[in-house]
Amino acid sequence: MAEEQPKTPKEKLQVNIESAKALVKKAQAGEITDGSVKSLSQKITVAEAVLKDKNVKDEYVESMNRTLEHAISLVEKSINK
């Protein structure tokens, strides 16, 4: 059996938020303070609000997932420089 994937867009967003928070902590520990880290922190705040919103449409949640994944990749690039 394959490893379990998040089933709903909101579950996937929750996973991405946790990954993003861990990455921000890692970046701060490494004293990486470029704009990508600040941007990711702001996106985490927005994503958490989206997660709590009962009326938000799946399309918007999926869009937020893509935005968060992109921001995560930018911070990873900064860390790996």
mmCIF file as gemmi writes it, N, C-alpha and C atoms, coordinates in Angstrom:
data_model
loop_
_atom_site.group_PDB
_atom_site.id
_atom_site.type_symbol
_atom_site.label_atom_id
_atom_site.label_alt_id
_atom_site.label_comp_id
_atom_site.label_asym_id
_atom_site.label_entity_id
_atom_site.label_seq_id
_atom_site.pdbx_PDB_ins_code
_atom_site.Cartn_x
_atom_site.Cartn_y
_atom_site.Cartn_z
_atom_site.occupancy
_atom_site.B_iso_or_equiv
_atom_site.pdbx_formal_charge
_atom_site.auth_seq_id
_atom_site.auth_asym_id
_atom_site.pdbx_PDB_model_num
ATOM 1 N N . MET Axp A 1 ? 0.836 -1.194 0 1 0 ? 1 A 1
ATOM 2 C CA . MET Axp A 1 ? 0 0 0 1 0 ? 1 A 1
ATOM 3 C C . MET Axp A 1 ? 0.875 1.249 0 1 0 ? 1 A 1
ATOM 4 N N . ALA Axp A 2 ? 0.542 2.189 -0.842 1 0 ? 2 A 1
ATOM 5 C CA . ALA Axp A 2 ? 1.316 3.433 -0.945 1 0 ? 2 A 1
ATOM 6 C C . ALA Axp A 2 ? 1.108 4.277 0.305 1 0 ? 2 A 1
ATOM 7 N N . GLU Axp A 3 ? 2.043 5.201 0.539 1 0 ? 3 A 1
ATOM 8 C CA . GLU Axp A 3 ? 1.87 6.063 1.708 1 0 ? 3 A 1
ATOM 9 C C . GLU Axp A 3 ? 0.625 6.921 1.512 1 0 ? 3 A 1
ATOM 10 N N . GLU Axp A 4 ? -0.045 7.19 2.615 1 0 ? 4 A 1
ATOM 11 C CA . GLU Axp A 4 ? -1.34 7.86 2.544 1 0 ? 4 A 1
ATOM 12 C C . GLU Axp A 4 ? -1.192 9.323 2.147 1 0 ? 4 A 1
ATOM 13 N N . GLN Axp A 5 ? -1.936 9.705 1.127 1 0 ? 5 A 1
ATOM 14 C CA . GLN Axp A 5 ? -1.931 11.094 0.659 1 0 ? 5 A 1
ATOM 15 C C . GLN Axp A 5 ? -3.087 11.838 1.323 1 0 ? 5 A 1
ATOM 16 N N . PRO Axp A 6 ? -2.895 13.151 1.56 1 0 ? 6 A 1
ATOM 17 C CA . PRO Axp A 6 ? -4.028 13.932 2.072 1 0 ? 6 A 1
ATOM 18 C C . PRO Axp A 6 ? -5.196 13.826 1.086 1 0 ? 6 A 1
ATOM 19 N N . LYS Axp A 7 ? -6.403 13.719 1.612 1 0 ? 7 A 1
ATOM 20 C CA . LYS Axp A 7 ? -7.559 13.454 0.761 1 0 ? 7 A 1
ATOM 21 C C . LYS Axp A 7 ? -8.202 14.718 0.21 1 0 ? 7 A 1
ATOM 22 N N . THR Axp A 8 ? -8.322 15.73 1.005 1 0 ? 8 A 1
ATOM 23 C CA . THR Axp A 8 ? -9.008 16.939 0.55 1 0 ? 8 A 1
ATOM 24 C C . THR Axp A 8 ? -8.001 18.068 0.349 1 0 ? 8 A 1
ATOM 25 N N . PRO Axp A 9 ? -8.373 19.084 -0.419 1 0 ? 9 A 1
ATOM 26 C CA . PRO Axp A 9 ? -7.475 20.239 -0.576 1 0 ? 9 A 1
ATOM 27 C C . PRO Axp A 9 ? -7.112 20.875 0.772 1 0 ? 9 A 1
ATOM 28 N N . LYS Axp A 10 ? -8.065 20.904 1.708 1 0 ? 10 A 1
ATOM 29 C CA . LYS Axp A 10 ? -7.771 21.495 3.022 1 0 ? 10 A 1
ATOM 30 C C . LYS Axp A 10 ? -6.77 20.647 3.803 1 0 ? 10 A 1
ATOM 31 N N . GLU Axp A 11 ? -6.867 19.322 3.691 1 0 ? 11 A 1
ATOM 32 C CA . GLU Axp A 11 ? -5.887 18.453 4.362 1 0 ? 11 A 1
ATOM 33 C C . GLU Axp A 11 ? -4.497 18.685 3.772 1 0 ? 11 A 1
ATOM 34 N N . LYS Axp A 12 ? -4.445 18.823 2.456 1 0 ? 12 A 1
ATOM 35 C CA . LYS Axp A 12 ? -3.169 19.084 1.792 1 0 ? 12 A 1
ATOM 36 C C . LYS Axp A 12 ? -2.607 20.44 2.238 1 0 ? 12 A 1
ATOM 37 N N . LEU Axp A 13 ? -3.501 21.428 2.361 1 0 ? 13 A 1
ATOM 38 C CA . LEU Axp A 13 ? -3.074 22.755 2.804 1 0 ? 13 A 1
ATOM 39 C C . LEU Axp A 13 ? -2.51 22.689 4.221 1 0 ? 13 A 1
ATOM 40 N N . GLN Axp A 14 ? -3.14 21.895 5.086 1 0 ? 14 A 1
ATOM 41 C CA . GLN Axp A 14 ? -2.649 21.74 6.461 1 0 ? 14 A 1
ATOM 42 C C . GLN Axp A 14 ? -1.227 21.176 6.449 1 0 ? 14 A 1
ATOM 43 N N . VAL Axp A 15 ? -0.988 20.182 5.616 1 0 ? 15 A 1
ATOM 44 C CA . VAL Axp A 15 ? 0.35 19.583 5.498 1 0 ? 15 A 1
ATOM 45 C C . VAL Axp A 15 ? 1.357 20.633 5.012 1 0 ? 15 A 1
ATOM 46 N N . ASN Axp A 16 ? 0.96 21.412 4.002 1 0 ? 16 A 1
ATOM 47 C CA . ASN Axp A 16 ? 1.852 22.448 3.473 1 0 ? 16 A 1
ATOM 48 C C . ASN Axp A 16 ? 2.145 23.53 4.509 1 0 ? 16 A 1
ATOM 49 N N . ILE Axp A 17 ? 1.144 23.891 5.312 1 0 ? 17 A 1
ATOM 50 C CA . ILE Axp A 17 ? 1.348 24.896 6.362 1 0 ? 17 A 1
ATOM 51 C C . ILE Axp A 17 ? 2.382 24.391 7.365 1 0 ? 17 A 1
ATOM 52 N N . GLU Axp A 18 ? 2.26 23.126 7.774 1 0 ? 18 A 1
ATOM 53 C CA . GLU Axp A 18 ? 3.219 22.56 8.731 1 0 ? 18 A 1
ATOM 54 C C . GLU Axp A 18 ? 4.633 22.545 8.138 1 0 ? 18 A 1
ATOM 55 N N . SER Axp A 19 ? 4.748 22.158 6.876 1 0 ? 19 A 1
ATOM 56 C CA . SER Axp A 19 ? 6.053 22.153 6.204 1 0 ? 19 A 1
ATOM 57 C C . SER Axp A 19 ? 6.627 23.559 6.138 1 0 ? 19 A 1
ATOM 58 N N . ALA Axp A 20 ? 5.772 24.514 5.807 1 0 ? 20 A 1
ATOM 59 C CA . ALA Axp A 20 ? 6.209 25.9 5.671 1 0 ? 20 A 1
ATOM 60 C C . ALA Axp A 20 ? 6.689 26.456 7.004 1 0 ? 20 A 1
ATOM 61 N N . LYS Axp A 21 ? 5.962 26.154 8.08 1 0 ? 21 A 1
ATOM 62 C CA . LYS Axp A 21 ? 6.358 26.638 9.413 1 0 ? 21 A 1
ATOM 63 C C . LYS Axp A 21 ? 7.722 26.076 9.798 1 0 ? 21 A 1
ATOM 64 N N . ALA Axp A 22 ? 7.928 24.797 9.536 1 0 ? 22 A 1
ATOM 65 C CA . ALA Axp A 22 ? 9.209 24.164 9.855 1 0 ? 22 A 1
ATOM 66 C C . ALA Axp A 22 ? 10.333 24.81 9.048 1 0 ? 22 A 1
ATOM 67 N N . LEU Axp A 23 ? 10.045 25.117 7.797 1 0 ? 23 A 1
ATOM 68 C CA . LEU Axp A 23 ? 11.044 25.728 6.922 1 0 ? 23 A 1
ATOM 69 C C . LEU Axp A 23 ? 11.4 27.143 7.378 1 0 ? 23 A 1
ATOM 70 N N . VAL Axp A 24 ? 10.395 27.908 7.812 1 0 ? 24 A 1
ATOM 71 C CA . VAL Axp A 24 ? 10.648 29.267 8.316 1 0 ? 24 A 1
ATOM 72 C C . VAL Axp A 24 ? 11.554 29.194 9.544 1 0 ? 24 A 1
ATOM 73 N N . LYS Axp A 25 ? 11.273 28.246 10.445 1 0 ? 25 A 1
ATOM 74 C CA . LYS Axp A 25 ? 12.118 28.084 11.641 1 0 ? 25 A 1
ATOM 75 C C . LYS Axp A 25 ? 13.55 27.743 11.237 1 0 ? 25 A 1
ATOM 76 N N . LYS Axp A 26 ? 13.688 26.858 10.261 1 0 ? 26 A 1
ATOM 77 C CA . LYS Axp A 26 ? 15.018 26.455 9.786 1 0 ? 26 A 1
ATOM 78 C C . LYS Axp A 26 ? 15.752 27.654 9.186 1 0 ? 26 A 1
ATOM 79 N N . ALA Axp A 27 ? 15.036 28.456 8.407 1 0 ? 27 A 1
ATOM 80 C CA . ALA Axp A 27 ? 15.636 29.64 7.782 1 0 ? 27 A 1
ATOM 81 C C . ALA Axp A 27 ? 16.062 30.65 8.844 1 0 ? 27 A 1
ATOM 82 N N . GLN Axp A 28 ? 15.203 30.858 9.845 1 0 ? 28 A 1
ATOM 83 C CA . GLN Axp A 28 ? 15.537 31.802 10.911 1 0 ? 28 A 1
ATOM 84 C C . GLN Axp A 28 ? 16.731 31.304 11.718 1 0 ? 28 A 1
ATOM 85 N N . ALA Axp A 29 ? 16.797 30.001 11.948 1 0 ? 29 A 1
ATOM 86 C CA . ALA Axp A 29 ? 17.925 29.425 12.68 1 0 ? 29 A 1
ATOM 87 C C . ALA Axp A 29 ? 19.225 29.625 11.902 1 0 ? 29 A 1
ATOM 88 N N . GLY Axp A 30 ? 19.116 29.567 10.573 1 0 ? 30 A 1
ATOM 89 C CA . GLY Axp A 30 ? 20.283 29.784 9.725 1 0 ? 30 A 1
ATOM 90 C C . GLY Axp A 30 ? 20.508 31.246 9.406 1 0 ? 30 A 1
ATOM 91 N N . GLU Axp A 31 ? 19.733 32.106 10.066 1 0 ? 31 A 1
ATOM 92 C CA . GLU Axp A 31 ? 19.829 33.56 9.903 1 0 ? 31 A 1
ATOM 93 C C . GLU Axp A 31 ? 19.663 33.998 8.452 1 0 ? 31 A 1
ATOM 94 N N . ILE Axp A 32 ? 18.775 33.327 7.755 1 0 ? 32 A 1
ATOM 95 C CA . ILE Axp A 32 ? 18.432 33.728 6.387 1 0 ? 32 A 1
ATOM 96 C C . ILE Axp A 32 ? 17.241 34.677 6.502 1 0 ? 32 A 1
ATOM 97 N N . THR Axp A 33 ? 17.446 35.905 6.075 1 0 ? 33 A 1
ATOM 98 C CA . THR Axp A 33 ? 16.419 36.926 6.308 1 0 ? 33 A 1
ATOM 99 C C . THR Axp A 33 ? 15.977 37.601 5.019 1 0 ? 33 A 1
ATOM 100 N N . ASP Axp A 34 ? 16.165 36.942 3.89 1 0 ? 34 A 1
ATOM 101 C CA . ASP Axp A 34 ? 15.762 37.594 2.643 1 0 ? 34 A 1
ATOM 102 C C . ASP Axp A 34 ? 14.237 37.64 2.518 1 0 ? 34 A 1
ATOM 103 N N . GLY Axp A 35 ? 13.776 38.287 1.48 1 0 ? 35 A 1
ATOM 104 C CA . GLY Axp A 35 ? 12.347 38.508 1.296 1 0 ? 35 A 1
ATOM 105 C C . GLY Axp A 35 ? 11.53 37.24 1.179 1 0 ? 35 A 1
ATOM 106 N N . SER Axp A 36 ? 12.148 36.164 0.705 1 0 ? 36 A 1
ATOM 107 C CA . SER Axp A 36 ? 11.385 34.924 0.512 1 0 ? 36 A 1
ATOM 108 C C . SER Axp A 36 ? 10.875 34.368 1.842 1 0 ? 36 A 1
ATOM 109 N N . VAL Axp A 37 ? 11.665 34.536 2.907 1 0 ? 37 A 1
ATOM 110 C CA . VAL Axp A 37 ? 11.263 34.026 4.221 1 0 ? 37 A 1
ATOM 111 C C . VAL Axp A 37 ? 10.089 34.849 4.766 1 0 ? 37 A 1
ATOM 112 N N . LYS Axp A 38 ? 10.196 36.168 4.645 1 0 ? 38 A 1
ATOM 113 C CA . LYS Axp A 38 ? 9.112 37.048 5.107 1 0 ? 38 A 1
ATOM 114 C C . LYS Axp A 38 ? 7.836 36.769 4.306 1 0 ? 38 A 1
ATOM 115 N N . SER Axp A 39 ? 7.991 36.606 3.011 1 0 ? 39 A 1
ATOM 116 C CA . SER Axp A 39 ? 6.854 36.321 2.137 1 0 ? 39 A 1
ATOM 117 C C . SER Axp A 39 ? 6.176 35.008 2.537 1 0 ? 39 A 1
ATOM 118 N N . LEU Axp A 40 ? 6.977 33.99 2.816 1 0 ? 40 A 1
ATOM 119 C CA . LEU Axp A 40 ? 6.417 32.699 3.218 1 0 ? 40 A 1
ATOM 120 C C . LEU Axp A 40 ? 5.672 32.834 4.546 1 0 ? 40 A 1
ATOM 121 N N . SER Axp A 41 ? 6.228 33.586 5.48 1 0 ? 41 A 1
ATOM 122 C CA . SER Axp A 41 ? 5.558 33.799 6.77 1 0 ? 41 A 1
ATOM 123 C C . SER Axp A 41 ? 4.182 34.425 6.571 1 0 ? 41 A 1
ATOM 124 N N . GLN Axp A 42 ? 4.117 35.407 5.677 1 0 ? 42 A 1
ATOM 125 C CA . GLN Axp A 42 ? 2.832 36.062 5.4 1 0 ? 42 A 1
ATOM 126 C C . GLN Axp A 42 ? 1.855 35.09 4.743 1 0 ? 42 A 1
ATOM 127 N N . LYS Axp A 43 ? 2.362 34.266 3.849 1 0 ? 43 A 1
ATOM 128 C CA . LYS Axp A 43 ? 1.495 33.298 3.169 1 0 ? 43 A 1
ATOM 129 C C . LYS Axp A 43 ? 0.965 32.243 4.14 1 0 ? 43 A 1
ATOM 130 N N . ILE Axp A 44 ? 1.76 31.896 5.142 1 0 ? 44 A 1
ATOM 131 C CA . ILE Axp A 44 ? 1.301 30.951 6.168 1 0 ? 44 A 1
ATOM 132 C C . ILE Axp A 44 ? 0.088 31.54 6.889 1 0 ? 44 A 1
ATOM 133 N N . THR Axp A 45 ? 0.175 32.821 7.238 1 0 ? 45 A 1
ATOM 134 C CA . THR Axp A 45 ? -0.932 33.493 7.929 1 0 ? 45 A 1
ATOM 135 C C . THR Axp A 45 ? -2.206 33.444 7.084 1 0 ? 45 A 1
ATOM 136 N N . VAL Axp A 46 ? -2.063 33.748 5.8 1 0 ? 46 A 1
ATOM 137 C CA . VAL Axp A 46 ? -3.217 33.721 4.891 1 0 ? 46 A 1
ATOM 138 C C . VAL Axp A 46 ? -3.756 32.294 4.764 1 0 ? 46 A 1
ATOM 139 N N . ALA Axp A 47 ? -2.857 31.337 4.614 1 0 ? 47 A 1
ATOM 140 C CA . ALA Axp A 47 ? -3.271 29.938 4.449 1 0 ? 47 A 1
ATOM 141 C C . ALA Axp A 47 ? -4.029 29.438 5.675 1 0 ? 47 A 1
ATOM 142 N N . GLU Axp A 48 ? -3.59 29.853 6.865 1 0 ? 48 A 1
ATOM 143 C CA . GLU Axp A 48 ? -4.29 29.441 8.086 1 0 ? 48 A 1
ATOM 144 C C . GLU Axp A 48 ? -5.705 30.017 8.121 1 0 ? 48 A 1
ATOM 145 N N . ALA Axp A 49 ? -5.854 31.249 7.645 1 0 ? 49 A 1
ATOM 146 C CA . ALA Axp A 49 ? -7.188 31.862 7.58 1 0 ? 49 A 1
ATOM 147 C C . ALA Axp A 49 ? -8.071 31.106 6.584 1 0 ? 49 A 1
ATOM 148 N N . VAL Axp A 50 ? -7.491 30.727 5.454 1 0 ? 50 A 1
ATOM 149 C CA . VAL Axp A 50 ? -8.231 29.961 4.441 1 0 ? 50 A 1
ATOM 150 C C . VAL Axp A 50 ? -8.689 28.626 5.038 1 0 ? 50 A 1
ATOM 151 N N . LEU Axp A 51 ? -7.807 28.001 5.797 1 0 ? 51 A 1
ATOM 152 C CA . LEU Axp A 51 ? -8.105 26.708 6.403 1 0 ? 51 A 1
ATOM 153 C C . LEU Axp A 51 ? -9.296 26.807 7.359 1 0 ? 51 A 1
ATOM 154 N N . LYS Axp A 52 ? -9.385 27.907 8.092 1 0 ? 52 A 1
ATOM 155 C CA . LYS Axp A 52 ? -10.459 28.09 9.08 1 0 ? 52 A 1
ATOM 156 C C . LYS Axp A 52 ? -11.788 28.49 8.443 1 0 ? 52 A 1
ATOM 157 N N . ASP Axp A 53 ? -11.738 29.003 7.227 1 0 ? 53 A 1
ATOM 158 C CA . ASP Axp A 53 ? -12.945 29.49 6.558 1 0 ? 53 A 1
ATOM 159 C C . ASP Axp A 53 ? -13.799 28.318 6.08 1 0 ? 53 A 1
ATOM 160 N N . LYS Axp A 54 ? -14.976 28.195 6.638 1 0 ? 54 A 1
ATOM 161 C CA . LYS Axp A 54 ? -15.872 27.075 6.294 1 0 ? 54 A 1
ATOM 162 C C . LYS Axp A 54 ? -16.468 27.219 4.89 1 0 ? 54 A 1
ATOM 163 N N . ASN Axp A 55 ? -16.554 28.454 4.385 1 0 ? 55 A 1
ATOM 164 C CA . ASN Axp A 55 ? -17.236 28.706 3.109 1 0 ? 55 A 1
ATOM 165 C C . ASN Axp A 55 ? -16.304 28.772 1.908 1 0 ? 55 A 1
ATOM 166 N N . VAL Axp A 56 ? -15.006 28.61 2.138 1 0 ? 56 A 1
ATOM 167 C CA . VAL Axp A 56 ? -14.051 28.756 1.041 1 0 ? 56 A 1
ATOM 168 C C . VAL Axp A 56 ? -14.203 27.596 0.049 1 0 ? 56 A 1
ATOM 169 N N . LYS Axp A 57 ? -14.093 27.917 -1.218 1 0 ? 57 A 1
ATOM 170 C CA . LYS Axp A 57 ? -14.237 26.898 -2.27 1 0 ? 57 A 1
ATOM 171 C C . LYS Axp A 57 ? -12.924 26.126 -2.447 1 0 ? 57 A 1
ATOM 172 N N . ASP Axp A 58 ? -13.046 24.858 -2.851 1 0 ? 58 A 1
ATOM 173 C CA . ASP Axp A 58 ? -11.868 24.011 -3.059 1 0 ? 58 A 1
ATOM 174 C C . ASP Axp A 58 ? -10.887 24.622 -4.057 1 0 ? 58 A 1
ATOM 175 N N . GLU Axp A 59 ? -11.415 25.295 -5.086 1 0 ? 59 A 1
ATOM 176 C CA . GLU Axp A 59 ? -10.523 25.895 -6.092 1 0 ? 59 A 1
ATOM 177 C C . GLU Axp A 59 ? -9.592 26.917 -5.432 1 0 ? 59 A 1
ATOM 178 N N . TYR Axp A 60 ? -10.131 27.695 -4.496 1 0 ? 60 A 1
ATOM 179 C CA . TYR Axp A 60 ? -9.31 28.7 -3.82 1 0 ? 60 A 1
ATOM 180 C C . TYR Axp A 60 ? -8.285 28.029 -2.91 1 0 ? 60 A 1
ATOM 181 N N . VAL Axp A 61 ? -8.702 26.957 -2.245 1 0 ? 61 A 1
ATOM 182 C CA . VAL Axp A 61 ? -7.778 26.212 -1.38 1 0 ? 61 A 1
ATOM 183 C C . VAL Axp A 61 ? -6.641 25.633 -2.225 1 0 ? 61 A 1
ATOM 184 N N . GLU Axp A 62 ? -6.979 25.087 -3.398 1 0 ? 62 A 1
ATOM 185 C CA . GLU Axp A 62 ? -5.951 24.529 -4.288 1 0 ? 62 A 1
ATOM 186 C C . GLU Axp A 62 ? -5.001 25.616 -4.777 1 0 ? 62 A 1
ATOM 187 N N . SER Axp A 63 ? -5.537 26.785 -5.066 1 0 ? 63 A 1
ATOM 188 C CA . SER Axp A 63 ? -4.707 27.918 -5.476 1 0 ? 63 A 1
ATOM 189 C C . SER Axp A 63 ? -3.758 28.317 -4.347 1 0 ? 63 A 1
ATOM 190 N N . MET Axp A 64 ? -4.27 28.339 -3.13 1 0 ? 64 A 1
ATOM 191 C CA . MET Axp A 64 ? -3.444 28.672 -1.962 1 0 ? 64 A 1
ATOM 192 C C . MET Axp A 64 ? -2.352 27.624 -1.78 1 0 ? 64 A 1
ATOM 193 N N . ASN Axp A 65 ? -2.683 26.361 -2.025 1 0 ? 65 A 1
ATOM 194 C CA . ASN Axp A 65 ? -1.685 25.289 -1.951 1 0 ? 65 A 1
ATOM 195 C C . ASN Axp A 65 ? -0.539 25.54 -2.923 1 0 ? 65 A 1
ATOM 196 N N . ARG Axp A 66 ? -0.891 25.886 -4.165 1 0 ? 66 A 1
ATOM 197 C CA . ARG Axp A 66 ? 0.152 26.144 -5.175 1 0 ? 66 A 1
ATOM 198 C C . ARG Axp A 66 ? 1.008 27.342 -4.772 1 0 ? 66 A 1
ATOM 199 N N . THR Axp A 67 ? 0.369 28.384 -4.273 1 0 ? 67 A 1
ATOM 200 C CA . THR Axp A 67 ? 1.094 29.583 -3.838 1 0 ? 67 A 1
ATOM 201 C C . THR Axp A 67 ? 2.069 29.234 -2.72 1 0 ? 67 A 1
ATOM 202 N N . LEU Axp A 68 ? 1.587 28.466 -1.757 1 0 ? 68 A 1
ATOM 203 C CA . LEU Axp A 68 ? 2.419 28.083 -0.613 1 0 ? 68 A 1
ATOM 204 C C . LEU Axp A 68 ? 3.578 27.192 -1.062 1 0 ? 68 A 1
ATOM 205 N N . GLU Axp A 69 ? 3.297 26.246 -1.953 1 0 ? 69 A 1
ATOM 206 C CA . GLU Axp A 69 ? 4.354 25.354 -2.453 1 0 ? 69 A 1
ATOM 207 C C . GLU Axp A 69 ? 5.434 26.145 -3.187 1 0 ? 69 A 1
ATOM 208 N N . HIS Axp A 70 ? 5.026 27.136 -3.954 1 0 ? 70 A 1
ATOM 209 C CA . HIS Axp A 70 ? 5.99 27.973 -4.673 1 0 ? 70 A 1
ATOM 210 C C . HIS Axp A 70 ? 6.849 28.765 -3.684 1 0 ? 70 A 1
ATOM 211 N N . ALA Axp A 71 ? 6.212 29.351 -2.681 1 0 ? 71 A 1
ATOM 212 C CA . ALA Axp A 71 ? 6.951 30.123 -1.674 1 0 ? 71 A 1
ATOM 213 C C . ALA Axp A 71 ? 7.919 29.225 -0.904 1 0 ? 71 A 1
ATOM 214 N N . ILE Axp A 72 ? 7.495 28.002 -0.608 1 0 ? 72 A 1
ATOM 215 C CA . ILE Axp A 72 ? 8.37 27.038 0.073 1 0 ? 72 A 1
ATOM 216 C C . ILE Axp A 72 ? 9.605 26.766 -0.783 1 0 ? 72 A 1
ATOM 217 N N . SER Axp A 73 ? 9.408 26.58 -2.081 1 0 ? 73 A 1
ATOM 218 C CA . SER Axp A 73 ? 10.55 26.279 -2.958 1 0 ? 73 A 1
ATOM 219 C C . SER Axp A 73 ? 11.53 27.452 -3.01 1 0 ? 73 A 1
ATOM 220 N N . LEU Axp A 74 ? 11.021 28.682 -2.978 1 0 ? 74 A 1
ATOM 221 C CA . LEU Axp A 74 ? 11.909 29.851 -2.986 1 0 ? 74 A 1
ATOM 222 C C . LEU Axp A 74 ? 12.752 29.915 -1.714 1 0 ? 74 A 1
ATOM 223 N N . VAL Axp A 75 ? 12.131 29.626 -0.577 1 0 ? 75 A 1
ATOM 224 C CA . VAL Axp A 75 ? 12.874 29.641 0.689 1 0 ? 75 A 1
ATOM 225 C C . VAL Axp A 75 ? 13.901 28.51 0.699 1 0 ? 75 A 1
ATOM 226 N N . GLU Axp A 76 ? 13.53 27.343 0.184 1 0 ? 76 A 1
ATOM 227 C CA . GLU Axp A 76 ? 14.484 26.227 0.115 1 0 ? 76 A 1
ATOM 228 C C . GLU Axp A 76 ? 15.703 26.613 -0.716 1 0 ? 76 A 1
ATOM 229 N N . LYS Axp A 77 ? 15.472 27.334 -1.815 1 0 ? 77 A 1
ATOM 230 C CA . LYS Axp A 77 ? 16.597 27.792 -2.642 1 0 ? 77 A 1
ATOM 231 C C . LYS Axp A 77 ? 17.494 28.74 -1.852 1 0 ? 77 A 1
ATOM 232 N N . SER Axp A 78 ? 16.897 29.631 -1.069 1 0 ? 78 A 1
ATOM 233 C CA . SER Axp A 78 ? 17.677 30.57 -0.256 1 0 ? 78 A 1
ATOM 234 C C . SER Axp A 78 ? 18.513 29.834 0.782 1 0 ? 78 A 1
ATOM 235 N N . ILE Axp A 79 ? 17.921 28.815 1.392 1 0 ? 79 A 1
ATOM 236 C CA . ILE Axp A 79 ? 18.63 28.038 2.418 1 0 ? 79 A 1
ATOM 237 C C . ILE Axp A 79 ? 19.795 27.276 1.788 1 0 ? 79 A 1
ATOM 238 N N . ASN Axp A 80 ? 19.59 26.772 0.591 1 0 ? 80 A 1
ATOM 239 C CA . ASN Axp A 80 ? 20.592 25.92 -0.055 1 0 ? 80 A 1
ATOM 240 C C . ASN Axp A 80 ? 21.641 26.68 -0.859 1 0 ? 80 A 1
ATOM 241 N N . LYS Axp A 81 ? 21.609 28.003 -0.799 1 0 ? 81 A 1
ATOM 242 C CA . LYS Axp A 81 ? 22.597 28.803 -1.549 1 0 ? 81 A 1
ATOM 243 C C . LYS Axp A 81 ? 23.998 28.517 -1.068 1 0 ? 81 A 1
